[in-house]
CSV table of C-alpha atoms in Angstrom, one decimal:
chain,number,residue,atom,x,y,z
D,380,UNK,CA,-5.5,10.4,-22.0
D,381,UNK,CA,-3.7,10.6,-18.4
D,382,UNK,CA,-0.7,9.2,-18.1
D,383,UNK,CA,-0.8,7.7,-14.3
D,384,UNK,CA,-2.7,4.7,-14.0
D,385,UNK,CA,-3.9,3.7,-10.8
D,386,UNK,CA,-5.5,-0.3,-9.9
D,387,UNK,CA,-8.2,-0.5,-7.6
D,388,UNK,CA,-10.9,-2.6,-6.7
D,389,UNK,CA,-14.0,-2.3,-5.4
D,390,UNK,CA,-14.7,-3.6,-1.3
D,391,UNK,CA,-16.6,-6.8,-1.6
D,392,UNK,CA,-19.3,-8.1,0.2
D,393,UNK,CA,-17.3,-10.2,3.3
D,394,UNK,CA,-15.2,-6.8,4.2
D,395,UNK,CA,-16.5,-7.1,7.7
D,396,UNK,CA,-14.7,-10.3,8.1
D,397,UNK,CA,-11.4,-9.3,7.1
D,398,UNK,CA,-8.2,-9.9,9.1
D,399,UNK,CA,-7.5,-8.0,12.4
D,400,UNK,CA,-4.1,-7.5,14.0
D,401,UNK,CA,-2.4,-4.1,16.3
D,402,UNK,CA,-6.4,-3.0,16.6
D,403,UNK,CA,-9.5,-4.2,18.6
D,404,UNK,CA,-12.0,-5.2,15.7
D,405,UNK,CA,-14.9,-3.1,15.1
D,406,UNK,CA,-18.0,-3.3,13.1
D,407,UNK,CA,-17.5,-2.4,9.2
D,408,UNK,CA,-20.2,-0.4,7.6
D,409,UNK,CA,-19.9,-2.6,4.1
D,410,UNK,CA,-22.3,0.4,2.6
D,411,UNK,CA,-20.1,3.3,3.8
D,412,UNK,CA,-16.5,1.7,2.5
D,413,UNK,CA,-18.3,1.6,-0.6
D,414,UNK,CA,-18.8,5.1,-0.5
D,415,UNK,CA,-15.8,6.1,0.6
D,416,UNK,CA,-14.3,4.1,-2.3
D,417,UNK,CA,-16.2,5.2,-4.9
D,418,UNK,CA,-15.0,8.9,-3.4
D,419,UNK,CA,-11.1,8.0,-3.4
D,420,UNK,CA,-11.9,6.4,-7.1
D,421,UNK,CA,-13.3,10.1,-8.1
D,422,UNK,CA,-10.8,11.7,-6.5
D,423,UNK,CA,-8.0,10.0,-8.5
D,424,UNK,CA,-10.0,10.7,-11.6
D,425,UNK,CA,-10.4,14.2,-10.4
D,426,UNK,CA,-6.5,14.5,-10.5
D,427,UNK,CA,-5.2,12.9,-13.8
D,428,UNK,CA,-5.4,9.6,-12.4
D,429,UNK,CA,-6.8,6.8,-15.0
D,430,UNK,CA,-8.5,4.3,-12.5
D,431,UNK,CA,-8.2,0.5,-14.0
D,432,UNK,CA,-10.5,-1.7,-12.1
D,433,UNK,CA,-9.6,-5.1,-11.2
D,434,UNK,CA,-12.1,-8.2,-11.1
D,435,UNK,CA,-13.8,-8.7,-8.3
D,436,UNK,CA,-12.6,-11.2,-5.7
D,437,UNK,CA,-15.7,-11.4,-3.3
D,438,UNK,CA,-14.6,-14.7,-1.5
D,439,UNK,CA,-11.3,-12.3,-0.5
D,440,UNK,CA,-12.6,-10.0,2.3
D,441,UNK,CA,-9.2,-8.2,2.2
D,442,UNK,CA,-9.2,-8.0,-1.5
D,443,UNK,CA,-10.2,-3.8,-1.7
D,444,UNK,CA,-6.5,-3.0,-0.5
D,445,UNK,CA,-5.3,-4.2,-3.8
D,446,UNK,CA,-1.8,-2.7,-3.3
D,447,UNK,CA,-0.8,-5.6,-0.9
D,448,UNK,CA,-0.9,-7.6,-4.6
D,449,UNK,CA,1.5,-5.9,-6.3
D,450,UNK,CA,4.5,-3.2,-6.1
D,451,UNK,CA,5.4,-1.8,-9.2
D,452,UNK,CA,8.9,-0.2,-10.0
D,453,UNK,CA,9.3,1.4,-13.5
D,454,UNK,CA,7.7,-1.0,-16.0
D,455,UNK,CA,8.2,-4.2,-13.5
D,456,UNK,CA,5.1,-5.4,-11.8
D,457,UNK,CA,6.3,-7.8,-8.6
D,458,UNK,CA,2.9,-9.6,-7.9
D,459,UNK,CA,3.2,-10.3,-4.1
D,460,UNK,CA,3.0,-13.0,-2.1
D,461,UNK,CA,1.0,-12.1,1.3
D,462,UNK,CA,1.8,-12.9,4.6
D,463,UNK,CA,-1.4,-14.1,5.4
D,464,UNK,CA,-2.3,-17.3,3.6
D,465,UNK,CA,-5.4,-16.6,3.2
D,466,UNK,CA,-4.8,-13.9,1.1
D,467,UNK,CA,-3.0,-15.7,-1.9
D,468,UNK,CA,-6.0,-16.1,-3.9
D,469,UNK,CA,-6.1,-12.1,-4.2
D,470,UNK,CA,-3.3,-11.7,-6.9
D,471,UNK,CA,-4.9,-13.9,-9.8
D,472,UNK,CA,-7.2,-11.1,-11.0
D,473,UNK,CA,-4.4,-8.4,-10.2
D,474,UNK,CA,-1.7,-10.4,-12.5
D,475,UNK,CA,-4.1,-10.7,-15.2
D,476,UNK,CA,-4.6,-6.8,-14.8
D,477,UNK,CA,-0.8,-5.5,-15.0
D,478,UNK,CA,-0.3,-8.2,-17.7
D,479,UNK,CA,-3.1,-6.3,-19.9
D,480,UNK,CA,-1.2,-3.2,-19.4
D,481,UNK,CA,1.8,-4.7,-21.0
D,482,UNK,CA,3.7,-4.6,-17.3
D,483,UNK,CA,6.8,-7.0,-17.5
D,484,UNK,CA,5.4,-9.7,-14.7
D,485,UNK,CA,7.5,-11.0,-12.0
D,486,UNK,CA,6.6,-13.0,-8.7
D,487,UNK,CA,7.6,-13.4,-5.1
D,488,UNK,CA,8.1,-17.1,-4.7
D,489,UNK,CA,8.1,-19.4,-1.6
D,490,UNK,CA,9.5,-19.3,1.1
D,491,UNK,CA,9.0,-15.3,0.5
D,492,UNK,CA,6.4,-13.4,1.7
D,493,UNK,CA,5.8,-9.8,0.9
D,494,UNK,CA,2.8,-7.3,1.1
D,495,UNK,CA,2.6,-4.1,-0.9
D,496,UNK,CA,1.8,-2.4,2.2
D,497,UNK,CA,5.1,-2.9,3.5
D,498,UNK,CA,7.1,-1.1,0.8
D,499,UNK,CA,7.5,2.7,0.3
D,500,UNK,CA,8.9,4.2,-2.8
D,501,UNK,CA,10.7,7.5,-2.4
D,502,UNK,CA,12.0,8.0,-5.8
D,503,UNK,CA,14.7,5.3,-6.6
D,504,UNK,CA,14.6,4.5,-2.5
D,505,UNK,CA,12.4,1.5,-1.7
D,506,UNK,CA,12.1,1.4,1.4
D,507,UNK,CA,10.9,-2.3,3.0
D,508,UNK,CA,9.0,-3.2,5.8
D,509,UNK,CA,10.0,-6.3,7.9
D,510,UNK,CA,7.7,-7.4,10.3
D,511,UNK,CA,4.6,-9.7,10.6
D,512,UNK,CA,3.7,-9.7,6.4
D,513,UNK,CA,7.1,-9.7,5.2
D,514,UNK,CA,9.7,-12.0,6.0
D,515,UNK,CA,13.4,-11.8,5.0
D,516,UNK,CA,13.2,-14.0,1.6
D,517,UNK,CA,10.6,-11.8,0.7
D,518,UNK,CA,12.7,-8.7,0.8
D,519,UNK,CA,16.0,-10.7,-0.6
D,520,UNK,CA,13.6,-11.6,-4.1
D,521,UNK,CA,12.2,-7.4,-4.3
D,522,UNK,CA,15.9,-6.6,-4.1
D,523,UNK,CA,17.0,-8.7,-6.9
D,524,UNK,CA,14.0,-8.0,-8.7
D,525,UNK,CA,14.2,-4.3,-8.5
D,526,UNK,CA,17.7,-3.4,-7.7
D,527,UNK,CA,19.3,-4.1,-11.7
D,528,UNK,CA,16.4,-1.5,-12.6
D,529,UNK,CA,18.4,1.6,-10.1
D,530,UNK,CA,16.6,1.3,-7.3
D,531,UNK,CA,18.1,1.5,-3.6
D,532,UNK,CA,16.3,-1.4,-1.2
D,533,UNK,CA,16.0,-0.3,2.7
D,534,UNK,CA,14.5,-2.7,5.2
D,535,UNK,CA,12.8,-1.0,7.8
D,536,UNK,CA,11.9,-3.3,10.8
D,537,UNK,CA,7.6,-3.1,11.4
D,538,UNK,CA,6.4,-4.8,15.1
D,539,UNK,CA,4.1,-2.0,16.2
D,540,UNK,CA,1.9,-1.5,13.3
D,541,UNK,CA,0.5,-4.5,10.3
D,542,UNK,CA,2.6,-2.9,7.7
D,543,UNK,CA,5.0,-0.2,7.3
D,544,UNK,CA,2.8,2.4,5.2
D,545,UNK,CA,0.5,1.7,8.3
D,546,UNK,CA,3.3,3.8,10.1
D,547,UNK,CA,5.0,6.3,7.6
D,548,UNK,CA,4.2,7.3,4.1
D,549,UNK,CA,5.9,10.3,2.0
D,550,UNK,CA,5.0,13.5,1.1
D,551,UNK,CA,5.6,15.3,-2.3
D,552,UNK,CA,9.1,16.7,-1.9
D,553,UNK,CA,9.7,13.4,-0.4
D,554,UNK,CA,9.9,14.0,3.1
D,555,UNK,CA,8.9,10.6,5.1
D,556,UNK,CA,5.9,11.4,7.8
D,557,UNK,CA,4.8,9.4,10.5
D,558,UNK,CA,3.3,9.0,14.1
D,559,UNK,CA,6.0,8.7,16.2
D,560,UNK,CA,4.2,6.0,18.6
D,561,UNK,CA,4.0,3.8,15.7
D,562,UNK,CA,7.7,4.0,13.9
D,563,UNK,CA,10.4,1.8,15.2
D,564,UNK,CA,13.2,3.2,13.9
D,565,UNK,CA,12.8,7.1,12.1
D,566,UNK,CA,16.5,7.7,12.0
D,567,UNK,CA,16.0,5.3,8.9
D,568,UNK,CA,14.5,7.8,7.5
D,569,UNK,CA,16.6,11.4,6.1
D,570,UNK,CA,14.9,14.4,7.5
D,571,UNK,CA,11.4,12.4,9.4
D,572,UNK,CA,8.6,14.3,9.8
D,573,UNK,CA,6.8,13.5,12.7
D,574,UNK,CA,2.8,13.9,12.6
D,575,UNK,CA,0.4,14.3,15.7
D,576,UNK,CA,-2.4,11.9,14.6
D,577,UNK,CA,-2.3,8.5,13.8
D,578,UNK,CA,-4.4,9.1,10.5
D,579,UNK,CA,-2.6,12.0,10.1
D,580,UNK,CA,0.6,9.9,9.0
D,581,UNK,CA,-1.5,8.2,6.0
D,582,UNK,CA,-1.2,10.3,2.8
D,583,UNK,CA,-1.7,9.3,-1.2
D,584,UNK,CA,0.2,11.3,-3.8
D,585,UNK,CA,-2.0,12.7,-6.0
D,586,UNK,CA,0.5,14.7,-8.3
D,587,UNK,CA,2.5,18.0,-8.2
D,588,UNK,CA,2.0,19.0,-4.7
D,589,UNK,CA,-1.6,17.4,-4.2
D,590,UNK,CA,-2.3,15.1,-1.8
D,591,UNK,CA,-5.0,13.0,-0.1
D,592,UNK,CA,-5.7,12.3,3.3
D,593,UNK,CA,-8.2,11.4,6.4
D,594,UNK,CA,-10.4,13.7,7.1
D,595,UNK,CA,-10.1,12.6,10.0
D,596,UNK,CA,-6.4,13.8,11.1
D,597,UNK,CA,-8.0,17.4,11.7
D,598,UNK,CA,-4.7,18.7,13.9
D,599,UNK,CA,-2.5,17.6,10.4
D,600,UNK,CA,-4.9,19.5,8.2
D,601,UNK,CA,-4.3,22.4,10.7
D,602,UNK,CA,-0.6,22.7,10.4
């Protein structure tokens, strides 16, 4: 059986009327992210990746990016507490999930607020975004949740972009990538790779030196 285990959820029926910030809102094809999910599910499949499906949350129109619920570190599952109120009602079905897996269950309590998007692991770095989803408290609680474990908390200040793996994410070796226009500060970052697309910057790990990206970010494909 693999041995990386991946949550997702499927895009629900109100993803058209999810939330909107940094971008002009355009029309979503509900049909086509299905697709497109059902195509990242295979994918993960395709490499290793055992794909655990969580509940539905149809009433959640931002409940298909399902890592904003949680951020895992070792056996310790933090279940989030989003930015956006009207978010909240996202982690129920995600708890119940990592609980099943026999994750050991913590939480981000009020006054934090922390998304999943905002945080990038880089082996024992974490590195934190700080910005419009995630507010100081938020950060203070995934420090003291995950810093007894070995890990190495770095907040990262976000104000151009929703959330910081909006901006940068990692690629196998561990090198941090990004679009310049949309990093605040890359000196945060050892050795910064910078990308020339926006969707260029946007990469999943897939294993050994596999990756996934945009099809899209044709000039980052080309390099």
């Amino acid at each position: 059986m693999p041995s990386k285990k991946a949550l997702v959820r499927r895009p629900g029926p109100l993803l058209a009327e999810g939330l909107v910030t940094h971008i002009e809102r355009r029309k979503a094809d509900v049909d086509l992210a299905v697709q497109q999910w059902e195509a990242y599910v295979e994918a993960l499949g395709t490499h290793g990746w055992e794909t655990i499906e969580v509940d539905p949350a149809d009433d959640c129109p931002d409940s298909v990016f399902v890592e904003d619920t949680v951020v895992m570190y070792r056996n310790v599952a933090l279940i989030t507490r989003p930015g956006a109120e009207s978010r909240r009602a996202e982690t129920a079905g995600v708890e119940e999930a990592v609980a099943r897996l026999g994750c050991s269950v913590n939480w981000i309590w009020e006054p934090g607020t922390l998304d999943g998007g905002d945080v990038l692991k880089v082996g024992d770095t974490v590195y934190v975004g700080r910005g419009g989803r995630t507010n100081a408290a938020g950060v203070q609680q995934l420090r003291a949740a995950f810093e007894p474990l070995g890990a190495r908390v770095v907040p990262v200040p976000v104000s151009k972009v929703l959330h910081l793996k909006s901006a940068v994410t990692a690629l196998p070796d561990g090198t941090v990538i990004g679009h310049i226009p949309m990093v605040d500060r890359p000196s945060l970052f050892p050795g910064f790779l910078s990308v020339p697309e926006e969707s260029g910057a946007h990469v999943v790990l897939l294993g050994g030196h596999k990756l996934l990206m945009a099809a899209s970010a044709r000039r980052r494909r080309n390099c």
